[in-house]
Amino acid sequence: MFESLYQSFTDSADASQSAARLAALRAELKKHGIDGFIVPRADRHQNEYVPPSEERLAWLTGFTGSAGLAIALQDCAVLFVDGRYTIQVREQVDLKVVEPVALAATNPEKWLEGNLRAGAKLGYDPWLHTPGQIERYEKAVKAAGAELVAVEKNPIDTIWAERPQPPHGAVKRHPPKLAGESAKKKLARVTTALGKADALLISDPHAVAWVFNIRGQDVDHTPLPLAFVLITRDGSPRLYIEAAKLNSNVRAYLEEHTDIADPAALEDDLTRLGIETKRVLFDAATVPAKLTRLLKEAGGTADVGADPIALMKARKNPAELEGTRAAHLRDGIAIVRFLRWFSEEAAQGGLTEIAAAQALETFRRETGLLKDVSFPTISAAGPNSAIPHYRVTEATNRKIKRGIFLVDSGAQYEDGTTDITRTLAVGAPTQEMRDRFTRVLKGHIAIARALFPQGTSGAQIDAFARLPLWQAGLDFDHGTGHGVGSYLSVHEGPQRISKLSNVALEPGMILSNEPGYYKAGHFGIRIENLVVVTPIKIKGAERDMLGFETITYAPIDLTLVEPKLLDRNEIAWLDAYHAKVRKLISSHLDPGEREWLKQATQPINNAKPAKRRKGKHGRH
């Protein structure tokens, strides 16, 4: 049987309670003389995935997206979302009591300036916002003639009677052969990066995991230990983590590199550094405003900026790259087996989005090495494929019929993290679909073949992926690529391919290459492989040059390709890519799967649709 063990298709949104919960929140705020409260979708580390105990926004409003912010005043409540969630938010919240606001229309600061009455007190939880966010809110609130007030105990926690307990996931060592560098050497590099500062507070759990070569189980889909670390120039590092997360062996290993303290001790330690007028580095993207304020009020200097560990972590070492290549080969075998199965099942009708997602996860689990999915699978048929971040639920589950099916998925293996999107034709595609798909493919190939000098940022090559669409008056509204971790987050910074990215691409960085096209209400297209930034030797070159190595191995649906739109070099790339997929994957397949892959990866001018058998998949 196909099944999902690592993702749920139940919609946990419950807008029916929003009116009562907002009323309870307003009553609690009144007790403390507060007129409103800011509710972000965030935990103390600004994680993409948060534990159930931190899902305050979902509990209050019913909205379950991965990003959003509500402002509840005594007479109204608004919920800000980005372009990914403008449809979802209206389906999930009670529109009588919560008004969705698109960030493209206005932001929270502008809204506060225009809607907060003079003299009002607006509360916030200082653990759930970064200093930069609070600075922006303070400016807006001041412009409205009101006051921004830090609330020490989150009022939602007071009224949330059945709030889940915080996580205590077990911490494990990440094998040295996969980490490729010891914790001792990493800590030495981090200490050197302190510059003139006296200490660094690590507030990003991804950085904690990387520095100490550990992984955790505190959030879904990313193996994170929720913890803070304080690294000082002169003393031993100090790891602030719940003791229940550490068994005796892990504790003994960690104690070789760091002192271990209860999380409650962090505030006292920062206060002491402040009294000693120390200068402490903080990560602007993840540090709670509570901690920088604590240091400054005690007399210290808070140096808030880029986390020096982020770039170290982004540049994968040879062991990490060897691991991720092995993970992608393993994942490619599972993907090919799924694609062959899908080609048979979809043609018969009756297949649903959930059934496809369950099948894909099952094929990955059959590798015997799957730890988790790296994010909930986007299994999207027909018009749902036009929603870039669609999440299938039992309520939205759609039958896969003639047209487009888009599947964006990823896996967590101990040796690497994967992320792949394939767009598949069910039945004969329309000419419009073939045109749009081929333009997206041309953009994908342009990134895959790109050569660029060292120092080039993602913003400088982002347009390569868009040009074929621009030439037809088309575009897509997301970035072309995001960074990817090594058995860590599938969305890793600071590297990305985006109009907004000013971070130079460096050897060893892993990124996605995923241009797309979306015709709202009809169909969507995205083609995604992961790539590694690699040094390139060019005869006679006067600059050190870089390019990309594609490490994702799975066929691209040739029935959607319009060869007339491809030039000679693009056809050569596609044929070579498919030849490599065939060479690497074929020996791991059974005869039927091998024959299907041979057909699916034929040279473009010889391509025919891969054969579809009648009947069900033999073992399932």
Coordinates of C-alpha atoms in Angstrom, one line a residue:
M1 CA 0.0 0.0 0.0
F2 CA 1.1 3.5 -0.7
E3 CA 1.0 5.8 2.3
S4 CA 2.5 9.0 3.8
L5 CA 4.3 8.8 7.1
Y6 CA 5.9 12.2 7.0
Q7 CA 3.2 14.5 5.8
S8 CA -0.5 15.0 6.5
F9 CA -3.3 15.9 4.2
T10 CA -5.7 17.0 6.9
D11 CA -6.4 20.7 6.9
S12 CA -5.8 21.8 10.5
A13 CA -7.3 25.2 9.9
D14 CA -10.2 26.0 12.2
A15 CA -11.7 29.4 11.6
S16 CA -14.8 28.6 13.5
Q17 CA -13.1 29.5 16.8
S18 CA -11.5 32.7 15.6
A19 CA -14.3 35.1 16.8
A20 CA -14.2 33.6 20.3
R21 CA -10.4 33.5 20.5
L22 CA -10.1 37.1 19.3
A23 CA -12.6 38.1 21.9
A24 CA -10.6 36.3 24.6
L25 CA -7.4 37.9 23.4
R26 CA -8.9 41.4 23.5
A27 CA -10.2 40.7 27.0
E28 CA -6.8 39.6 28.1
L29 CA -5.1 42.7 26.5
K30 CA -7.6 45.0 28.3
K31 CA -6.6 43.6 31.7
H32 CA -3.1 44.9 31.0
G33 CA -4.1 48.2 29.4
I34 CA -3.0 47.1 25.9
D35 CA -5.1 48.1 22.9
G36 CA -3.8 45.7 20.3
F37 CA -1.3 42.9 19.7
I38 CA 1.0 41.8 16.8
V39 CA 0.9 38.0 16.1
P40 CA 3.6 36.7 13.7
R41 CA 3.9 33.3 12.3
A42 CA 7.2 32.7 14.1
D43 CA 9.1 31.0 16.9
R44 CA 12.1 32.3 18.9
H45 CA 14.5 31.4 16.0
Q46 CA 12.4 32.7 13.0
N47 CA 12.2 29.2 11.6
E48 CA 10.4 28.3 8.4
Y49 CA 8.8 25.3 10.1
V50 CA 7.8 25.8 13.8
P51 CA 6.7 23.3 16.5
P52 CA 2.9 23.0 17.2
S53 CA 3.5 25.0 20.4
E54 CA 4.5 28.0 18.4
E55 CA 1.6 28.0 15.9
R56 CA -0.1 31.0 17.6
L57 CA -1.2 32.6 14.3
A58 CA -2.9 29.4 13.1
W59 CA -4.6 28.9 16.5
L60 CA -5.9 32.5 16.5
T61 CA -7.0 32.9 12.9
G62 CA -7.1 29.5 11.2
F63 CA -4.5 30.4 8.7
T64 CA -1.8 27.7 8.3
G65 CA 0.6 29.2 5.7
S66 CA 4.3 29.3 6.5
A67 CA 4.5 33.1 6.6
G68 CA 2.0 35.7 7.8
L69 CA 1.4 38.3 10.5
A70 CA -1.8 39.4 12.2
I71 CA -2.5 42.6 14.0
A72 CA -5.5 42.4 16.4
L73 CA -6.9 45.7 17.6
Q74 CA -10.0 46.1 19.8
D75 CA -12.3 46.8 16.9
C76 CA -10.6 44.9 14.0
A77 CA -8.1 42.3 13.0
V78 CA -6.0 42.0 9.8
L79 CA -3.8 39.3 8.5
F80 CA -0.9 40.1 6.1
V81 CA 0.2 37.5 3.6
D82 CA 2.5 37.4 0.6
G83 CA 1.5 36.4 -2.9
R84 CA 1.8 32.7 -2.2
Y85 CA -1.1 32.8 0.1
T86 CA -3.7 35.3 -1.1
I87 CA -6.0 32.5 -2.2
Q88 CA -5.4 30.2 0.7
V89 CA -5.9 32.8 3.4
R90 CA -9.4 33.7 2.2
E91 CA -10.4 30.0 2.2
Q92 CA -9.1 29.5 5.8
V93 CA -10.0 32.5 7.9
D94 CA -13.4 33.8 9.1
L95 CA -13.7 36.8 6.9
K96 CA -16.3 38.3 9.3
V97 CA -13.6 38.8 11.9
V98 CA -10.3 38.7 10.1
E99 CA -9.5 40.8 7.1
P100 CA -6.8 39.4 4.8
V101 CA -4.3 42.0 3.4
A102 CA -1.9 41.3 0.6
L103 CA 1.6 42.6 1.2
A104 CA 1.7 43.7 -2.4
A105 CA -1.0 46.2 -1.5
T106 CA 0.4 47.5 1.7
N107 CA 2.7 46.4 4.6
P108 CA 2.0 46.3 8.4
E109 CA 3.9 49.5 9.0
K110 CA 1.8 51.6 6.5
W111 CA -1.4 49.9 7.9
L112 CA -0.4 50.8 11.5
E113 CA 0.2 54.4 10.5
G114 CA -3.2 54.7 9.1
N115 CA -5.3 52.6 11.5
L116 CA -3.7 52.9 15.0
R117 CA -5.4 55.6 17.0
A118 CA -3.3 58.2 18.8
G119 CA -2.5 57.3 22.4
A120 CA -3.0 53.5 21.8
K121 CA -0.7 50.9 23.2
L122 CA 0.3 48.1 20.7
G123 CA 1.8 45.0 22.3
Y124 CA 4.3 42.5 20.9
D125 CA 6.2 39.5 22.2
P126 CA 9.9 40.5 22.0
W127 CA 10.9 36.8 21.6
L128 CA 9.1 36.5 18.3
H129 CA 10.4 39.6 16.4
T130 CA 13.9 40.6 15.2
P131 CA 15.4 44.0 16.1
G132 CA 14.9 45.2 12.6
Q133 CA 11.2 44.3 12.6
I134 CA 10.7 46.1 15.9
E135 CA 12.5 49.2 14.6
R136 CA 10.1 49.4 11.7
Y137 CA 7.1 48.9 13.9
E138 CA 8.3 51.6 16.4
K139 CA 8.7 54.1 13.6
A140 CA 5.2 53.4 12.3
V141 CA 3.5 53.4 15.7
K142 CA 5.3 56.7 16.6
A143 CA 4.0 58.2 13.4
A144 CA 0.5 57.3 14.5
G145 CA 1.0 59.0 17.9
A146 CA 0.8 55.6 19.6
E147 CA 3.2 53.5 21.7
L148 CA 4.8 50.0 21.0
V149 CA 5.0 47.9 24.2
A150 CA 7.0 44.8 24.8
V151 CA 4.8 42.2 26.6
E152 CA 6.8 39.8 28.7
K153 CA 4.2 37.0 28.7
N154 CA 2.5 36.3 25.4
P155 CA -1.2 36.8 26.0
I156 CA -2.1 34.1 23.5
D157 CA -0.2 31.6 25.7
T158 CA -2.4 32.7 28.6
I159 CA -5.7 32.0 26.8
W160 CA -4.6 28.9 24.8
A161 CA -5.8 26.3 27.2
E162 CA -4.6 23.3 25.3
R163 CA -1.4 24.7 23.9
P164 CA 1.0 21.8 23.0
Q165 CA 4.1 21.3 25.1
P166 CA 7.4 22.6 23.6
P167 CA 9.4 19.9 21.7
H168 CA 12.1 17.8 23.3
G169 CA 13.3 16.0 20.2
A170 CA 16.4 13.8 20.7
V171 CA 19.7 15.2 19.4
K172 CA 22.0 13.0 17.4
R173 CA 25.5 13.3 16.1
H174 CA 26.0 13.9 12.4
P175 CA 28.5 11.3 11.2
P176 CA 32.0 12.8 10.8
K177 CA 32.4 11.2 7.3
L178 CA 29.3 13.2 6.2
A179 CA 30.1 16.4 8.0
G180 CA 33.6 16.6 6.5
E181 CA 35.0 18.9 9.2
S182 CA 35.2 18.5 13.0
A183 CA 33.3 20.7 15.4
K184 CA 36.7 21.8 16.8
K185 CA 37.8 23.2 13.5
K186 CA 34.5 24.8 12.8
L187 CA 34.5 26.5 16.2
A188 CA 38.0 27.8 15.6
R189 CA 36.8 29.3 12.3
V190 CA 33.8 30.9 13.9
T191 CA 36.0 32.4 16.7
T192 CA 38.3 33.9 14.1
A193 CA 35.3 35.5 12.5
L194 CA 34.4 37.5 15.6
G195 CA 36.7 40.3 14.4
K196 CA 36.6 43.1 17.0
A197 CA 33.6 41.6 18.9
D198 CA 33.9 39.9 22.2
A199 CA 31.2 37.3 21.5
L200 CA 28.7 35.9 19.0
L201 CA 25.3 34.6 19.8
I202 CA 24.2 31.9 17.5
S203 CA 20.4 32.1 17.3
D204 CA 19.8 30.1 14.1
P205 CA 19.3 26.4 14.9
H206 CA 20.7 25.5 11.4
A207 CA 24.0 27.1 12.4
V208 CA 23.9 25.4 15.8
A209 CA 23.5 22.0 14.1
W210 CA 26.3 22.8 11.6
V211 CA 28.8 24.0 14.1
F212 CA 28.5 21.1 16.4
N213 CA 27.8 18.4 13.8
I214 CA 24.5 17.5 15.4
R215 CA 21.0 17.1 14.1
G216 CA 17.7 17.3 16.0
Q217 CA 14.0 16.4 15.9
D218 CA 12.2 19.6 17.1
V219 CA 10.4 20.6 13.9
D220 CA 8.9 18.9 10.9
H221 CA 10.9 18.3 7.7
T222 CA 14.2 19.9 8.9
P223 CA 16.4 18.0 11.5
L224 CA 16.9 21.0 13.8
P225 CA 17.7 21.1 17.5
L226 CA 16.1 24.3 18.9
A227 CA 18.9 25.9 20.9
F228 CA 21.1 29.0 21.3
V229 CA 24.9 29.1 21.5
L230 CA 27.2 31.8 22.9
I231 CA 30.7 31.9 21.6
T232 CA 33.1 34.2 23.4
R233 CA 36.7 35.1 22.4
D234 CA 38.3 34.0 25.7
G235 CA 36.0 31.3 27.2
S236 CA 34.5 28.0 26.2
P237 CA 31.3 28.1 24.0
R238 CA 28.1 27.6 25.9
L239 CA 25.1 25.7 24.4
Y240 CA 21.7 26.5 25.8
I241 CA 19.5 23.5 25.3
E242 CA 17.0 21.4 27.2
A243 CA 18.7 18.6 29.0
A244 CA 16.0 16.1 28.0
K245 CA 17.1 16.3 24.3
L246 CA 20.6 14.9 25.1
N247 CA 21.4 11.2 25.9
S248 CA 24.6 10.4 27.8
N249 CA 26.6 9.7 24.6
V250 CA 25.6 12.9 22.9
R251 CA 26.1 15.0 26.0
A252 CA 29.6 13.5 26.4
Y253 CA 30.4 14.3 22.8
L254 CA 29.1 17.9 23.1
E255 CA 31.0 18.5 26.4
E256 CA 34.2 17.9 24.5
H257 CA 33.5 21.2 22.7
T258 CA 31.1 23.3 24.8
D259 CA 29.6 24.0 28.2
I260 CA 26.0 23.0 28.3
A261 CA 23.4 25.2 30.1
D262 CA 19.7 25.4 30.6
P263 CA 18.0 27.8 28.1
A264 CA 16.9 30.0 31.0
A265 CA 20.6 30.9 31.8
L266 CA 21.0 32.7 28.5
E267 CA 19.4 35.9 29.8
D268 CA 21.7 36.1 32.8
D269 CA 24.8 35.4 30.7
L270 CA 23.9 38.2 28.2
T271 CA 23.2 40.6 31.1
R272 CA 26.6 39.8 32.5
L273 CA 28.3 40.6 29.2
G274 CA 26.3 43.8 29.1
I275 CA 27.5 44.8 32.6
E276 CA 31.1 44.1 31.4
T277 CA 30.4 46.5 28.4
K278 CA 31.1 43.7 25.9
R279 CA 30.4 43.9 22.2
V280 CA 28.3 40.9 21.0
L281 CA 27.5 39.9 17.4
F282 CA 23.9 39.0 16.6
D283 CA 22.3 37.5 13.5
A284 CA 19.9 40.1 12.1
A285 CA 17.7 37.5 10.5
T286 CA 17.0 35.3 13.6
V287 CA 17.9 37.0 16.9
P288 CA 14.9 37.9 19.1
A289 CA 14.7 41.6 19.9
K290 CA 14.4 40.5 23.5
L291 CA 18.1 39.5 23.6
T292 CA 19.6 42.5 21.9
R293 CA 17.6 44.8 24.2
L294 CA 18.7 42.8 27.2
L295 CA 22.4 43.3 26.4
K296 CA 22.0 47.0 25.6
E297 CA 20.1 47.8 28.7
A298 CA 22.8 46.2 30.8
G299 CA 25.5 48.4 29.1
G300 CA 26.7 46.2 26.2
T301 CA 26.9 46.9 22.5
A302 CA 24.7 44.8 20.2
D303 CA 26.3 44.4 16.7
V304 CA 23.4 43.2 14.6
G305 CA 24.3 42.0 11.1
A306 CA 24.9 39.0 8.9
D307 CA 25.6 35.7 10.6
P308 CA 29.2 34.8 9.8
I309 CA 28.3 31.1 9.9
A310 CA 25.8 31.3 7.1
L311 CA 28.4 31.6 4.4
M312 CA 30.6 28.9 6.0
K313 CA 27.6 26.5 6.0
A314 CA 26.6 27.4 2.5
R315 CA 30.0 26.5 1.0
K316 CA 29.8 22.7 1.1
N317 CA 33.0 20.8 1.6
P318 CA 34.0 17.8 -0.5
A319 CA 32.5 15.3 2.0
E320 CA 29.1 17.1 2.0
L321 CA 29.2 17.3 -1.8
E322 CA 30.0 13.6 -2.1
G323 CA 27.1 12.9 0.3
T324 CA 24.6 15.1 -1.6
R325 CA 25.5 13.5 -4.9
A326 CA 24.8 10.1 -3.4
A327 CA 21.5 11.3 -2.0
H328 CA 20.5 12.7 -5.4
L329 CA 21.3 9.5 -7.2
R330 CA 19.3 7.5 -4.7
D331 CA 16.5 10.0 -4.9
G332 CA 16.6 10.0 -8.7
I333 CA 16.0 6.2 -8.7
A334 CA 12.9 6.7 -6.6
I335 CA 11.7 9.5 -8.8
V336 CA 12.1 7.5 -12.0
R337 CA 10.2 4.6 -10.5
F338 CA 7.5 7.0 -9.5
L339 CA 7.4 8.7 -12.9
R340 CA 7.1 5.3 -14.6
W341 CA 4.3 4.3 -12.2
F342 CA 2.5 7.7 -12.7
S343 CA 2.6 7.3 -16.5
E344 CA 0.7 4.1 -16.2
E345 CA -1.8 5.1 -13.5
A346 CA -2.7 8.6 -14.6
A347 CA -3.6 7.3 -18.1
Q348 CA -6.3 5.0 -16.5
G349 CA -8.0 7.9 -14.7
G350 CA -9.1 7.9 -11.0
L351 CA -5.7 8.9 -9.6
T352 CA -5.8 11.8 -7.2
E353 CA -3.3 14.4 -6.0
I354 CA -3.1 12.8 -2.5
A355 CA -2.6 9.3 -4.0
A356 CA 0.3 10.6 -6.2
A357 CA 2.0 12.2 -3.2
Q358 CA 1.6 9.1 -1.1
A359 CA 3.1 7.0 -3.9
L360 CA 6.1 9.3 -4.3
E361 CA 6.8 9.2 -0.6
T362 CA 6.5 5.4 -0.6
F363 CA 9.0 5.0 -3.5
R364 CA 11.4 7.2 -1.5
R365 CA 10.9 5.2 1.7
E366 CA 11.7 2.0 -0.2
T367 CA 15.2 3.2 -0.5
G368 CA 15.5 2.3 3.2
L369 CA 17.3 5.6 4.0
L370 CA 14.6 8.3 4.0
K371 CA 14.5 10.3 7.2
D372 CA 11.7 12.7 6.2
V373 CA 10.3 14.7 3.3
S374 CA 12.1 18.0 3.1
F375 CA 8.8 19.9 2.7
P376 CA 5.1 18.8 2.2
T377 CA 4.8 17.6 -1.4
I378 CA 3.2 20.0 -3.9
S379 CA 1.0 17.5 -5.8
A380 CA -1.0 19.8 -8.1
A381 CA -3.4 18.9 -11.0
G382 CA -5.0 21.2 -13.5
P383 CA -5.7 24.7 -12.1
N384 CA -4.1 23.8 -8.8
S385 CA -0.7 23.6 -10.6
A386 CA -1.1 27.4 -11.2
I387 CA -0.7 28.0 -7.5
P388 CA 3.1 28.0 -6.9
H389 CA 2.9 26.9 -3.3
Y390 CA -0.2 24.8 -3.4
R391 CA -0.7 22.3 -0.6
V392 CA -3.1 19.4 -1.2
T393 CA -5.5 18.6 1.6
E394 CA -8.4 16.2 1.9
A395 CA -10.7 19.2 1.1
T396 CA -8.8 20.3 -2.0
N397 CA -7.8 16.9 -3.3
R398 CA -8.4 16.8 -7.1
K399 CA -8.5 14.0 -9.6
I400 CA -5.7 14.0 -12.0
K401 CA -7.3 14.4 -15.4
R402 CA -6.1 15.3 -18.9
G403 CA -3.9 18.4 -18.8
I404 CA -1.0 19.3 -16.5
F405 CA 0.2 17.7 -13.3
L406 CA 3.0 19.4 -11.3
V407 CA 4.8 17.6 -8.5
D408 CA 7.4 19.5 -6.4
S409 CA 8.9 17.4 -3.7
G410 CA 12.0 16.7 -1.7
A411 CA 13.6 14.2 0.7
Q412 CA 15.8 14.3 3.7
Y413 CA 18.5 11.7 3.7
E414 CA 21.4 11.7 6.3
D415 CA 23.8 12.4 3.4
G416 CA 21.9 15.1 1.7
T417 CA 18.7 17.1 1.1
T418 CA 16.8 17.0 -2.2
D419 CA 14.3 19.2 -4.0
I420 CA 12.9 18.5 -7.5
T421 CA 10.0 19.6 -9.6
R422 CA 8.6 17.9 -12.6
T423 CA 5.7 19.0 -14.8
L424 CA 3.9 16.1 -16.5
A425 CA 1.4 16.0 -19.4
V426 CA -1.6 13.7 -18.8
G427 CA -2.9 13.0 -22.3
A428 CA -1.9 15.1 -25.2
P429 CA -0.9 18.7 -24.2
T430 CA -2.2 21.7 -25.9
Q431 CA 0.1 23.8 -28.1
E432 CA 0.0 26.6 -25.5
M433 CA 1.2 24.2 -22.8
R434 CA 4.0 23.0 -25.1
D435 CA 5.0 26.6 -25.9
R436 CA 5.0 27.7 -22.2
F437 CA 6.8 24.5 -21.0
T438 CA 9.5 24.9 -23.6
R439 CA 10.1 28.6 -22.7
V440 CA 10.5 27.5 -19.1
L441 CA 12.9 24.8 -20.2
K442 CA 14.9 27.2 -22.2
G443 CA 15.3 29.4 -19.1
H444 CA 16.2 26.3 -17.0
I445 CA 18.9 25.3 -19.6
A446 CA 20.2 28.9 -19.6
I447 CA 20.9 28.8 -15.9
A448 CA 22.3 25.2 -16.1
R449 CA 24.8 26.3 -18.8
A450 CA 25.6 29.7 -17.4
L451 CA 29.3 30.7 -17.0
F452 CA 30.1 33.7 -14.8
P453 CA 33.1 35.3 -13.1
Q454 CA 33.8 34.9 -9.4
G455 CA 31.9 37.6 -7.5
T456 CA 28.7 37.3 -9.5
S457 CA 25.5 37.4 -7.5
G458 CA 22.3 35.5 -8.1
A459 CA 20.6 38.8 -9.1
Q460 CA 23.1 39.1 -12.1
I461 CA 22.0 35.8 -13.6
D462 CA 18.3 35.7 -12.6
A463 CA 17.3 37.2 -15.9
F464 CA 18.8 34.3 -17.9
A465 CA 15.9 32.2 -16.7
R466 CA 13.3 34.8 -17.6
L467 CA 14.4 36.0 -21.1
P468 CA 12.5 33.3 -23.1
L469 CA 9.3 34.1 -21.2
W470 CA 9.9 37.9 -21.5
Q471 CA 10.2 37.5 -25.2
A472 CA 6.5 36.3 -25.2
G473 CA 5.4 38.9 -22.7
L474 CA 5.4 36.4 -19.8
D475 CA 7.2 36.0 -16.4
F476 CA 6.9 34.3 -13.1
D477 CA 6.7 36.0 -9.6
H478 CA 9.1 33.9 -7.5
G479 CA 12.8 33.7 -7.4
T480 CA 14.7 31.4 -9.9
G481 CA 16.5 29.5 -7.2
H482 CA 17.1 29.2 -3.4
G483 CA 20.0 27.7 -1.5
V484 CA 19.8 24.1 -0.1
G485 CA 21.5 22.7 3.0
S486 CA 23.3 19.4 3.7
Y487 CA 20.8 17.3 5.6
L488 CA 19.4 20.6 6.9
S489 CA 17.0 23.1 5.5
V490 CA 15.7 22.8 1.9
H491 CA 15.6 26.6 1.9
E492 CA 19.0 27.8 2.9
G493 CA 20.6 31.2 2.7
P494 CA 22.2 33.5 2.0
Q495 CA 22.8 32.3 -1.6
R496 CA 19.9 32.4 -4.1
I497 CA 19.1 33.2 -7.7
S498 CA 16.8 36.2 -7.4
K499 CA 16.3 39.7 -8.6
L500 CA 17.0 40.8 -5.0
S501 CA 20.1 38.7 -4.2
N502 CA 23.4 40.5 -3.8
V503 CA 25.4 37.5 -2.3
A504 CA 28.2 36.3 -4.5
L505 CA 27.9 32.7 -5.7
E506 CA 30.8 30.6 -4.5
P507 CA 32.1 27.1 -5.2
G508 CA 30.3 24.5 -3.1
M509 CA 27.1 26.3 -2.8
I510 CA 24.0 24.3 -3.7
L511 CA 21.0 26.1 -5.3
S512 CA 17.8 25.2 -7.0
N513 CA 17.2 26.1 -10.7
E514 CA 13.4 26.4 -11.0
P515 CA 11.9 28.9 -13.4
G516 CA 8.2 28.5 -14.0
Y517 CA 5.0 29.8 -15.6
Y518 CA 1.5 30.1 -14.1
K519 CA -1.7 30.7 -15.9
A520 CA -4.1 31.3 -13.0
G521 CA -7.1 29.1 -13.1
H522 CA -5.7 26.9 -15.8
F523 CA -2.3 25.3 -15.4
G524 CA 1.2 25.9 -14.0
I525 CA 4.7 24.8 -15.1
R526 CA 7.9 24.5 -13.2
I527 CA 11.1 22.6 -13.9
E528 CA 13.5 22.2 -11.0
N529 CA 16.9 20.6 -10.6
L530 CA 19.5 21.3 -7.9
V531 CA 22.9 22.6 -9.0
V532 CA 26.3 23.0 -7.4
V533 CA 28.5 26.1 -8.0
T534 CA 31.7 24.8 -9.6
P535 CA 35.0 26.3 -10.8
I536 CA 35.2 26.2 -14.6
K537 CA 38.5 26.3 -16.6
I538 CA 38.2 28.3 -19.9
K539 CA 41.3 28.4 -22.2
G540 CA 42.6 31.9 -22.4
A541 CA 40.3 33.2 -19.6
E542 CA 41.4 36.4 -17.8
R543 CA 39.0 35.9 -14.9
D544 CA 38.4 33.0 -12.5
M545 CA 35.1 31.5 -13.8
L546 CA 32.3 29.6 -12.3
G547 CA 29.4 27.5 -13.6
F548 CA 26.9 24.9 -12.4
E549 CA 27.0 21.1 -12.0
T550 CA 23.4 19.7 -12.2
I551 CA 23.0 17.0 -9.5
T552 CA 19.3 16.1 -9.9
Y553 CA 18.7 13.0 -12.1
A554 CA 15.2 12.5 -13.5
P555 CA 13.7 12.8 -17.0
I556 CA 12.1 16.0 -18.2
D557 CA 8.7 15.2 -20.0
L558 CA 9.5 15.3 -23.7
T559 CA 5.8 15.3 -24.7
L560 CA 5.7 18.9 -23.5
V561 CA 8.8 20.0 -25.4
E562 CA 8.3 22.0 -28.7
P563 CA 11.7 21.2 -30.5
K564 CA 11.3 24.2 -32.9
L565 CA 11.7 26.6 -30.0
L566 CA 15.1 25.1 -28.9
D567 CA 18.4 26.0 -30.5
R568 CA 21.2 23.6 -31.3
N569 CA 23.0 24.1 -28.0
E570 CA 19.8 23.7 -25.9
I571 CA 18.9 20.4 -27.7
A572 CA 22.5 19.3 -27.0
W573 CA 22.2 20.1 -23.3
L574 CA 18.8 18.3 -23.0
D575 CA 20.1 15.2 -24.8
A576 CA 23.3 15.1 -22.7
Y577 CA 21.3 15.5 -19.5
H578 CA 19.0 12.7 -20.4
A579 CA 21.9 10.5 -21.5
K580 CA 23.5 11.0 -18.0
V581 CA 20.2 10.3 -16.2
R582 CA 19.9 7.0 -18.3
K583 CA 23.5 6.1 -17.5
L584 CA 23.3 6.7 -13.8
I585 CA 19.9 5.3 -13.1
S586 CA 19.3 2.4 -15.5
S587 CA 21.3 -0.3 -13.6
H588 CA 19.2 0.3 -10.5
L589 CA 15.9 -0.5 -12.2
D590 CA 14.0 -3.6 -13.1
P591 CA 13.6 -4.4 -16.8
G592 CA 10.2 -2.7 -17.2
E593 CA 11.4 0.5 -15.5
R594 CA 14.6 0.4 -17.5
E595 CA 12.7 0.2 -20.8
W596 CA 10.5 3.1 -19.7
L597 CA 13.5 5.2 -18.8
K598 CA 15.1 4.5 -22.2
Q599 CA 12.0 5.8 -24.0
A600 CA 11.7 8.8 -21.6
T601 CA 15.3 9.9 -22.2
Q602 CA 15.6 9.5 -26.0
P603 CA 17.4 12.2 -28.0
I604 CA 14.9 15.0 -28.6
N605 CA 14.6 14.4 -32.4
N606 CA 13.9 10.7 -31.8
A607 CA 11.7 11.1 -28.8
K608 CA 8.4 9.2 -28.6
P609 CA 6.1 9.0 -25.5
A610 CA 7.3 6.4 -23.0
K611 CA 5.2 3.2 -23.3
R612 CA 2.3 2.9 -20.9
R613 CA 1.3 -0.5 -19.7
K614 CA -2.2 -1.5 -18.9
G615 CA -2.8 -2.7 -15.4
K616 CA -1.7 -1.7 -11.9
H617 CA 1.8 -1.4 -10.5
G618 CA 3.0 -5.0 -9.9
R619 CA 3.9 -4.7 -6.2
H620 CA 1.4 -2.1 -5.0

